[in-house]
Short mmCIF file of C-alpha atoms in Angstrom, two decimals:
data_model
loop_
_atom_site.label_atom_id
_atom_site.label_comp_id
_atom_site.label_asym_id
_atom_site.label_seq_id
_atom_site.Cartn_x
_atom_site.Cartn_y
_atom_site.Cartn_z
CA UNK A 1 -0.02 0.12 -0.16
CA UNK A 2 1.49 3.40 -0.73
CA UNK A 3 1.11 5.82 2.01
CA UNK A 4 2.66 8.72 0.70
CA UNK A 5 2.30 8.88 -2.91
CA UNK A 6 1.18 6.85 -6.02
CA UNK A 7 2.90 3.46 -6.93
CA UNK A 8 2.76 1.96 -10.25
CA UNK A 9 0.48 -1.08 -10.42
CA UNK A 10 2.96 -3.09 -12.24
CA UNK A 11 5.96 -2.63 -9.91
CA UNK A 12 5.75 -3.89 -6.16
CA UNK A 13 7.29 -1.88 -3.38
CA UNK A 14 8.44 1.06 -5.54
CA UNK A 15 7.00 4.42 -5.15
CA UNK A 16 6.83 6.20 -8.40
CA UNK A 17 5.15 9.71 -7.54
CA UNK A 18 4.63 11.58 -4.14
CA UNK A 19 3.81 14.83 -6.32
CA UNK A 20 0.03 15.12 -4.99
CA UNK A 21 1.10 15.34 -1.55
CA UNK A 22 3.93 17.76 -2.20
CA UNK A 23 1.45 19.88 -4.02
CA UNK A 24 -1.20 19.53 -0.98
CA UNK A 25 1.38 20.47 1.38
CA UNK A 26 2.33 23.65 -0.62
CA UNK A 27 -1.40 24.75 -0.94
CA UNK A 28 -1.91 24.25 2.65
CA UNK A 29 1.29 25.99 3.67
CA UNK A 30 0.41 28.98 1.43
CA UNK A 31 -3.22 29.18 2.52
CA UNK A 32 -2.02 29.26 6.19
CA UNK A 33 0.57 31.91 5.45
CA UNK A 34 -2.26 34.16 3.81
CA UNK A 35 -4.78 33.48 6.41
CA UNK A 36 -2.41 34.40 9.01
CA UNK A 37 -1.57 37.69 7.38
CA UNK A 38 -5.21 38.31 7.32
CA UNK A 39 -5.85 37.57 10.75
CA UNK A 40 -3.04 39.54 11.94
CA UNK A 41 -4.10 42.57 9.68
CA UNK A 42 -7.60 42.08 11.25
CA UNK A 43 -6.07 42.47 14.96
CA UNK A 44 -6.18 38.53 15.82
CA UNK A 45 -2.53 37.67 16.24
CA UNK A 46 -3.45 34.94 18.58
CA UNK A 47 -5.45 33.12 16.23
CA UNK A 48 -2.50 33.52 13.34
CA UNK A 49 -0.07 31.90 15.50
CA UNK A 50 -1.07 28.25 15.46
CA UNK A 51 -1.31 28.64 11.41
CA UNK A 52 2.48 30.00 11.44
CA UNK A 53 3.59 27.41 13.68
CA UNK A 54 2.23 24.72 11.58
CA UNK A 55 4.01 26.41 8.50
CA UNK A 56 7.31 26.40 10.49
CA UNK A 57 6.77 22.49 11.65
CA UNK A 58 5.53 21.20 8.05
CA UNK A 59 8.17 22.91 6.08
CA UNK A 60 10.99 24.07 8.56
CA UNK A 61 12.69 27.33 9.01
CA UNK A 62 14.91 26.63 6.34
CA UNK A 63 12.23 26.71 3.70
CA UNK A 64 11.05 30.13 2.29
CA UNK A 65 7.63 29.81 3.55
CA UNK A 66 9.10 28.31 7.19
CA UNK A 67 11.07 31.31 6.99
CA UNK A 68 8.35 33.73 6.43
CA UNK A 69 6.26 32.29 9.12
CA UNK A 70 9.12 32.12 11.56
CA UNK A 71 9.72 35.88 10.95
CA UNK A 72 6.28 36.71 11.57
CA UNK A 73 6.31 34.50 14.87
CA UNK A 74 9.20 36.75 15.65
CA UNK A 75 7.35 40.06 14.90
CA UNK A 76 4.50 38.79 17.13
CA UNK A 77 6.81 38.06 19.98
CA UNK A 78 5.74 34.23 20.02
CA UNK A 79 9.55 33.64 19.39
CA UNK A 80 12.51 35.85 20.58
CA UNK A 81 15.34 34.54 18.74
CA UNK A 82 15.98 35.42 15.15
CA UNK A 83 16.41 32.13 13.01
CA UNK A 84 20.08 31.82 11.70
CA UNK A 85 20.37 29.22 8.72
CA UNK A 86 23.20 26.84 9.65
CA UNK A 87 26.49 28.43 8.15
CA UNK A 88 24.73 31.85 7.90
CA UNK A 89 25.57 35.11 9.15
#
């Protein structure tokens, strides 16, 4: 059984495509970032924080969406340490 993608019906045990899950994760991440930005503009940062945490958890701060989410958490005071990529300044 494929747990995280689509398997070719002729090949047993070989994953051939996880694209649907990657696309779904990207869509969810972008939706969470947009909704969090809207909530912040509406003065509801406490509702935005869980969405931003989900983005950081799913994408890591090393990714562009993760960095954006982490930066917003920093601006909101939810985290106090700016993210510094390994080997970065």
